[in-house]
C-alpha cells in the first residue's frame, strides 16, 4: 500500500510557502482562500490574488480528488487504467503580473495513483515550471534555467536536459508554430525512481519555482512601461489562453473528471486581447520576442 498522506501534506505546505513568497514580493496583495468540496470525492483550497501592486491576478490551487472511474483523457494513452479507482492531488499555479517586463509564470506538481483489487497500484508524479516573457531579458531567462538545472542535478546528470526538452515539446502551440515561452521543466509519468525519491523531486521543483521566479519579480517590478507595451502584453496573453484551452492535458482532465470549473480555469488571465494578423514592426522590441519562441539550448550560459 502507498500512503498518499505524506504527499498531500507536502503539497499543502508548498502552497502555503508559495503564497507567502508571492505576497512578500507583491508587497500589498493578499491571497483569498476558497475551500471547496467535490461531490464524487475530495476537494481543495483555491487561493487567488487579484489587483495587487505587482500581480494583476494569480492563483495557487491545491486539490485532492478521487473517483471510481477515470475520465477518457486519462485512459486514452493508458488503457490499462480503465476500471480502476483513482486518487489525484496537486498544486497548480499561474501568475499574471501587471508589468509587461515581468513574465507570466506557471508551475505544477502532482501525484496520481490508480488501484484495483488484486493488482499492484499504478502511480506516478508529474509537474514542472515554465516562463512566458513578453519582453525577454536574457539575464532573467538564464537565472530561470540555472535554478532548474541546479535543482535537477542531485537527481541525475541527465534530468535537466530530459525535462527541459519535454517542457519545450509540451508547451508548443502547433497552430502558431511557436513555444509558449522560454521553457523550464516538465515531466509526467515519473516513477522510475523509488517513491521517496520521486516525492523529493517534486518538492525540489516546487521550492525551485520560488527561487526561480521571486528574484525576477523583485528585479523588474519597478521598471516603467508604456501603454503600447501593455497592449502587447494583453495580445500575447491570448496565446496563453489558446494553449490552456486547446492543448493542456491538466485542463482537459479537470473538466472531464468533474473538477471545479472555477479552480481549473483560474489560470486564465483577467484581461487578454486578439488582433487579426498582427505583425510587430521589424527590429522592434516586440519583434525580438520571436527570437525566443523556439527551443534554445541555454547550457552554454549556465554554471554547470
CSV table of C-alpha atoms in Angstrom, one decimal:
chain,number,residue,atom,x,y,z
A,1,UNK,CA,0.0,0.0,0.0
A,2,UNK,CA,1.1,3.5,-0.8
A,3,UNK,CA,0.2,6.2,1.8
A,4,UNK,CA,-0.9,9.3,0.0
A,5,UNK,CA,-0.9,11.4,3.2
A,6,UNK,CA,2.7,12.5,3.1
A,7,UNK,CA,2.2,13.8,-0.4
A,8,UNK,CA,-0.9,15.8,0.4
A,9,UNK,CA,0.8,17.3,3.4
A,10,UNK,CA,3.9,18.2,1.3
A,11,UNK,CA,1.6,19.9,-1.3
A,12,UNK,CA,-0.4,21.9,1.2
A,13,UNK,CA,2.8,23.2,2.8
A,14,UNK,CA,4.1,24.0,-0.6
A,15,UNK,CA,1.0,26.0,-1.4
A,16,UNK,CA,1.5,27.9,1.9
A,17,UNK,CA,5.1,28.7,1.1
A,18,UNK,CA,4.5,29.8,-2.5
A,19,UNK,CA,1.6,32.1,-1.5
A,20,UNK,CA,3.7,33.7,1.3
A,21,UNK,CA,6.7,34.3,-1.1
A,22,UNK,CA,4.4,35.8,-3.7
A,23,UNK,CA,2.6,38.1,-1.2
A,24,UNK,CA,6.0,39.3,0.1
A,25,UNK,CA,7.1,40.1,-3.5
A,26,UNK,CA,3.9,41.9,-4.3
A,27,UNK,CA,4.0,44.0,-1.2
A,28,UNK,CA,0.3,44.7,-0.8
A,29,UNK,CA,-1.7,41.9,-2.4
A,30,UNK,CA,-3.2,39.0,-0.4
A,31,UNK,CA,-4.4,35.6,-1.5
A,32,UNK,CA,-8.1,35.0,-0.7
A,33,UNK,CA,-8.8,31.3,0.0
A,34,UNK,CA,-11.9,29.5,-1.3
A,35,UNK,CA,-12.4,26.0,0.1
A,36,UNK,CA,-14.5,23.6,-2.0
A,37,UNK,CA,-15.7,20.0,-2.0
A,38,UNK,CA,-16.2,17.7,-4.9
A,39,UNK,CA,-19.3,15.6,-4.8
A,40,UNK,CA,-17.7,12.3,-6.1
A,41,UNK,CA,-14.8,12.7,-3.7
A,42,UNK,CA,-12.2,15.1,-2.5
A,43,UNK,CA,-11.9,18.9,-2.7
A,44,UNK,CA,-9.4,21.6,-2.4
A,45,UNK,CA,-8.4,25.1,-1.5
A,46,UNK,CA,-8.1,27.7,-4.2
A,47,UNK,CA,-6.2,30.9,-3.5
A,48,UNK,CA,-6.4,33.9,-5.7
A,49,UNK,CA,-4.7,37.2,-5.5
A,50,UNK,CA,-6.4,40.0,-7.6
A,51,UNK,CA,-5.2,43.5,-8.3
A,52,UNK,CA,-2.1,43.5,-6.2
A,53,UNK,CA,0.7,46.1,-6.6
A,54,UNK,CA,2.6,43.7,-8.9
A,55,UNK,CA,0.3,40.8,-9.6
A,56,UNK,CA,-2.7,41.6,-11.6
A,57,UNK,CA,-4.1,38.1,-11.0
A,58,UNK,CA,-2.6,35.0,-9.7
A,59,UNK,CA,-3.9,31.7,-8.5
A,60,UNK,CA,-2.3,28.9,-6.4
A,61,UNK,CA,-4.6,25.9,-6.2
A,62,UNK,CA,-4.3,22.8,-4.0
A,63,UNK,CA,-6.6,19.9,-4.8
A,64,UNK,CA,-7.2,16.3,-3.8
A,65,UNK,CA,-9.8,14.4,-5.9
A,66,UNK,CA,-10.8,10.8,-6.2
A,67,UNK,CA,-13.2,8.6,-8.1
A,68,UNK,CA,-14.2,5.1,-9.1
A,69,UNK,CA,-13.6,5.5,-12.8
A,70,UNK,CA,-11.2,7.6,-14.8
A,71,UNK,CA,-12.2,10.1,-17.5
A,72,UNK,CA,-11.4,9.4,-21.2
A,73,UNK,CA,-8.5,11.9,-21.1
A,74,UNK,CA,-6.6,9.7,-18.6
A,75,UNK,CA,-7.3,6.3,-20.2
A,76,UNK,CA,-6.7,7.4,-23.8
A,77,UNK,CA,-3.0,6.8,-23.6
A,78,UNK,CA,-3.1,4.4,-20.6
A,79,UNK,CA,-6.0,2.0,-21.4
A,80,UNK,CA,-4.8,-0.4,-18.7
A,81,UNK,CA,-6.1,2.1,-16.1
A,82,UNK,CA,-9.7,1.6,-17.2
A,83,UNK,CA,-11.9,0.2,-14.4
A,84,UNK,CA,-9.5,1.3,-11.6
A,85,UNK,CA,-10.4,3.6,-8.7
A,86,UNK,CA,-8.1,6.6,-8.5
A,87,UNK,CA,-6.8,9.5,-6.4
A,88,UNK,CA,-5.0,12.6,-7.7
A,89,UNK,CA,-3.6,15.6,-5.8
A,90,UNK,CA,-1.5,18.5,-6.8
A,91,UNK,CA,-0.6,22.2,-6.6
A,92,UNK,CA,-1.0,24.3,-9.7
A,93,UNK,CA,-0.4,28.0,-10.2
A,94,UNK,CA,-0.3,30.7,-12.8
A,95,UNK,CA,0.8,34.3,-12.1
A,96,UNK,CA,-0.1,37.1,-14.4
A,97,UNK,CA,1.8,40.3,-13.4
A,98,UNK,CA,0.7,43.8,-14.4
A,99,UNK,CA,4.1,45.0,-15.6
A,100,UNK,CA,4.9,43.6,-19.1
A,101,UNK,CA,8.6,43.4,-18.1
A,102,UNK,CA,7.7,40.6,-15.6
A,103,UNK,CA,6.9,37.3,-17.3
A,104,UNK,CA,3.9,35.3,-16.7
A,105,UNK,CA,4.8,32.1,-14.9
A,106,UNK,CA,3.3,28.6,-14.3
A,107,UNK,CA,4.1,25.8,-12.0
A,108,UNK,CA,2.5,22.5,-11.2
A,109,UNK,CA,3.4,19.4,-9.1
A,110,UNK,CA,1.1,16.5,-8.8
A,111,UNK,CA,0.6,12.8,-7.8
A,112,UNK,CA,-1.7,10.2,-9.3
A,113,UNK,CA,-2.5,6.7,-8.2
A,114,UNK,CA,-4.9,4.1,-9.6
A,115,UNK,CA,-5.8,0.9,-7.8
A,116,UNK,CA,-7.7,-2.3,-8.4
A,117,UNK,CA,-8.2,-5.3,-6.1
A,118,UNK,CA,-5.7,-8.0,-6.8
A,119,UNK,CA,-3.4,-5.8,-8.9
A,120,UNK,CA,-0.4,-3.7,-7.9
A,121,UNK,CA,-1.2,0.1,-7.7
A,122,UNK,CA,-0.2,2.2,-10.7
A,123,UNK,CA,1.3,5.6,-9.6
A,124,UNK,CA,3.3,8.4,-10.9
A,125,UNK,CA,4.4,12.0,-10.2
A,126,UNK,CA,4.4,14.9,-12.6
A,127,UNK,CA,4.9,18.6,-12.8
A,128,UNK,CA,7.3,21.4,-13.7
A,129,UNK,CA,7.5,25.1,-14.3
A,130,UNK,CA,7.8,27.4,-17.3
A,131,UNK,CA,8.2,31.1,-18.0
A,132,UNK,CA,6.4,33.2,-20.6
A,133,UNK,CA,8.1,36.6,-21.1
A,134,UNK,CA,6.7,39.4,-23.2
A,135,UNK,CA,9.9,41.5,-23.4
A,136,UNK,CA,12.6,38.8,-22.8
A,137,UNK,CA,15.5,39.8,-20.5
A,138,UNK,CA,18.2,37.3,-21.1
A,139,UNK,CA,19.6,37.6,-17.6
A,140,UNK,CA,16.3,36.5,-16.1
A,141,UNK,CA,16.0,33.6,-18.5
A,142,UNK,CA,19.4,32.3,-17.6
A,143,UNK,CA,18.6,32.6,-13.9
A,144,UNK,CA,15.4,30.7,-14.5
A,145,UNK,CA,17.2,27.8,-16.3
A,146,UNK,CA,20.1,27.9,-13.8
A,147,UNK,CA,17.7,27.3,-11.0
A,148,UNK,CA,16.1,24.5,-12.9
A,149,UNK,CA,19.5,22.9,-13.6
A,150,UNK,CA,20.7,23.2,-10.0
A,151,UNK,CA,17.6,21.5,-8.5
A,152,UNK,CA,17.8,18.7,-11.1
A,153,UNK,CA,21.5,17.9,-10.5
A,154,UNK,CA,21.1,15.8,-7.3
A,155,UNK,CA,18.7,13.5,-9.1
A,156,UNK,CA,21.0,12.7,-12.1
A,157,UNK,CA,23.1,14.3,-14.7
A,158,UNK,CA,20.5,13.9,-17.5
A,159,UNK,CA,17.4,15.0,-15.6
A,160,UNK,CA,17.6,18.7,-16.6
A,161,UNK,CA,18.2,18.1,-20.2
A,162,UNK,CA,15.4,15.5,-20.5
A,163,UNK,CA,12.8,17.5,-18.6
A,164,UNK,CA,13.8,20.8,-20.3
A,165,UNK,CA,13.3,19.1,-23.7
A,166,UNK,CA,10.0,17.7,-22.5
A,167,UNK,CA,8.9,21.2,-21.5
A,168,UNK,CA,9.9,22.7,-24.9
A,169,UNK,CA,7.9,19.9,-26.7
A,170,UNK,CA,4.8,20.1,-24.4
A,171,UNK,CA,4.4,23.9,-24.3
A,172,UNK,CA,4.3,24.2,-28.1
A,173,UNK,CA,1.4,25.8,-29.9
A,174,UNK,CA,1.3,23.7,-33.1
A,175,UNK,CA,-1.1,26.1,-34.8
A,176,UNK,CA,1.2,29.0,-34.2
A,177,UNK,CA,4.4,27.1,-34.7
A,178,UNK,CA,5.9,28.6,-31.6
A,179,UNK,CA,6.7,27.7,-28.0
A,180,UNK,CA,4.5,29.3,-25.3
A,181,UNK,CA,7.6,30.9,-23.7
A,182,UNK,CA,11.2,30.1,-22.9
A,183,UNK,CA,10.5,26.8,-21.2
A,184,UNK,CA,11.8,25.3,-18.0
A,185,UNK,CA,11.0,21.8,-16.8
A,186,UNK,CA,8.1,19.4,-17.5
A,187,UNK,CA,7.7,15.7,-16.6
A,188,UNK,CA,5.0,13.2,-16.4
A,189,UNK,CA,4.7,9.5,-15.5
A,190,UNK,CA,7.6,9.8,-13.1
A,191,UNK,CA,8.0,6.5,-11.3
A,192,UNK,CA,11.4,5.2,-12.4
A,193,UNK,CA,12.9,6.2,-9.1
A,194,UNK,CA,11.6,4.9,-5.8
A,195,UNK,CA,8.6,6.6,-4.3
A,196,UNK,CA,10.6,8.7,-1.7
A,197,UNK,CA,13.0,10.0,-4.4
A,198,UNK,CA,10.1,10.9,-6.7
A,199,UNK,CA,8.5,12.8,-3.8
A,200,UNK,CA,11.7,14.6,-3.0
A,201,UNK,CA,12.0,15.7,-6.7
A,202,UNK,CA,8.5,17.3,-6.8
A,203,UNK,CA,9.4,19.1,-3.5
A,204,UNK,CA,12.6,20.4,-5.1
A,205,UNK,CA,10.6,21.6,-8.2
A,206,UNK,CA,8.1,23.4,-6.0
A,207,UNK,CA,10.7,25.1,-3.9
A,208,UNK,CA,12.7,25.8,-7.1
A,209,UNK,CA,9.8,27.8,-8.5
A,210,UNK,CA,10.1,30.2,-5.7
A,211,UNK,CA,13.8,30.5,-6.1
A,212,UNK,CA,13.4,31.0,-9.9
A,213,UNK,CA,10.6,33.4,-10.0
A,214,UNK,CA,10.6,35.7,-7.0
A,215,UNK,CA,14.0,37.3,-7.8
A,216,UNK,CA,12.7,38.2,-11.3
A,217,UNK,CA,9.7,39.9,-9.8
A,218,UNK,CA,11.9,41.8,-7.4
A,219,UNK,CA,14.3,42.9,-10.1
A,220,UNK,CA,11.6,44.1,-12.6
A,221,UNK,CA,8.6,45.3,-10.6
A,222,UNK,CA,9.9,48.9,-10.5
A,223,UNK,CA,10.6,49.2,-14.3
A,224,UNK,CA,8.4,51.6,-16.2
A,225,UNK,CA,6.3,50.6,-19.2
A,226,UNK,CA,4.2,52.2,-21.9
A,227,UNK,CA,0.6,51.7,-23.0
A,228,UNK,CA,2.0,50.1,-26.2
A,229,UNK,CA,3.9,47.6,-24.1
A,230,UNK,CA,0.7,46.9,-22.0
A,231,UNK,CA,-1.3,46.3,-25.2
A,232,UNK,CA,1.4,43.9,-26.5
A,233,UNK,CA,1.3,42.0,-23.2
A,234,UNK,CA,-2.5,41.6,-23.5
A,235,UNK,CA,-2.1,40.4,-27.1
A,236,UNK,CA,0.4,37.8,-26.1
A,237,UNK,CA,-1.7,36.7,-23.2
A,238,UNK,CA,-4.1,35.4,-25.8
A,239,UNK,CA,-1.5,32.7,-26.7
A,240,UNK,CA,-1.7,31.6,-23.1
A,241,UNK,CA,-5.4,31.2,-23.3
A,242,UNK,CA,-5.1,29.3,-26.6
A,243,UNK,CA,-2.7,26.8,-25.2
A,244,UNK,CA,-4.6,26.2,-22.0
A,245,UNK,CA,-7.9,25.6,-23.7
A,246,UNK,CA,-6.7,23.7,-26.7
A,247,UNK,CA,-3.7,21.6,-25.6
A,248,UNK,CA,-3.3,21.5,-21.8
A,249,UNK,CA,-3.9,18.0,-20.6
A,250,UNK,CA,-4.5,19.1,-17.0
A,251,UNK,CA,-7.3,21.4,-18.0
A,252,UNK,CA,-8.9,18.6,-20.0
A,253,UNK,CA,-8.5,16.1,-17.2
A,254,UNK,CA,-10.0,18.5,-14.7
A,255,UNK,CA,-13.1,19.3,-16.7
A,256,UNK,CA,-13.7,15.7,-17.8
A,257,UNK,CA,-13.3,14.4,-14.2
A,258,UNK,CA,-15.9,16.8,-12.9
A,259,UNK,CA,-13.5,19.1,-11.2
A,260,UNK,CA,-14.4,22.5,-10.0
A,261,UNK,CA,-14.5,24.7,-13.1
A,262,UNK,CA,-13.6,28.0,-11.3
A,263,UNK,CA,-10.4,26.4,-10.0
A,264,UNK,CA,-9.5,24.7,-13.2
A,265,UNK,CA,-9.8,27.9,-15.2
A,266,UNK,CA,-8.1,30.2,-12.6
A,267,UNK,CA,-5.1,30.1,-15.0
A,268,UNK,CA,-6.9,32.4,-17.4
A,269,UNK,CA,-5.6,36.0,-17.4
A,270,UNK,CA,-8.0,38.7,-16.2
A,271,UNK,CA,-7.6,40.6,-19.5
A,272,UNK,CA,-6.4,39.4,-22.9
A,273,UNK,CA,-7.0,40.5,-26.5
A,274,UNK,CA,-6.7,39.2,-30.0
A,275,UNK,CA,-5.8,41.2,-33.1
A,276,UNK,CA,-6.3,40.0,-36.6
A,277,UNK,CA,-3.0,39.2,-38.4
A,278,UNK,CA,-0.9,41.3,-36.0
A,279,UNK,CA,2.7,41.7,-37.1
A,280,UNK,CA,5.3,43.5,-35.0
A,281,UNK,CA,7.4,46.2,-36.6
A,282,UNK,CA,10.7,45.0,-37.9
A,283,UNK,CA,13.6,45.3,-35.3
A,284,UNK,CA,11.2,46.4,-32.6
A,285,UNK,CA,11.2,45.1,-29.0
A,286,UNK,CA,8.0,43.3,-29.8
A,287,UNK,CA,9.6,41.5,-32.8
A,288,UNK,CA,12.5,40.4,-30.6
A,289,UNK,CA,10.2,38.1,-28.7
A,290,UNK,CA,10.0,35.8,-31.8
A,291,UNK,CA,13.7,35.0,-31.4
A,292,UNK,CA,12.9,33.2,-28.1
A,293,UNK,CA,9.8,31.3,-29.1
A,294,UNK,CA,11.7,28.2,-30.1
A,295,UNK,CA,13.7,25.6,-28.2
A,296,UNK,CA,17.0,27.1,-27.1
A,297,UNK,CA,19.9,25.3,-25.5
A,298,UNK,CA,20.9,27.5,-22.5
A,299,UNK,CA,23.6,25.2,-21.1
A,300,UNK,CA,26.5,27.2,-22.7
A,301,UNK,CA,25.4,30.1,-20.5
A,302,UNK,CA,24.8,28.2,-17.2
A,303,UNK,CA,27.2,27.3,-14.5
A,304,UNK,CA,27.4,23.5,-14.8
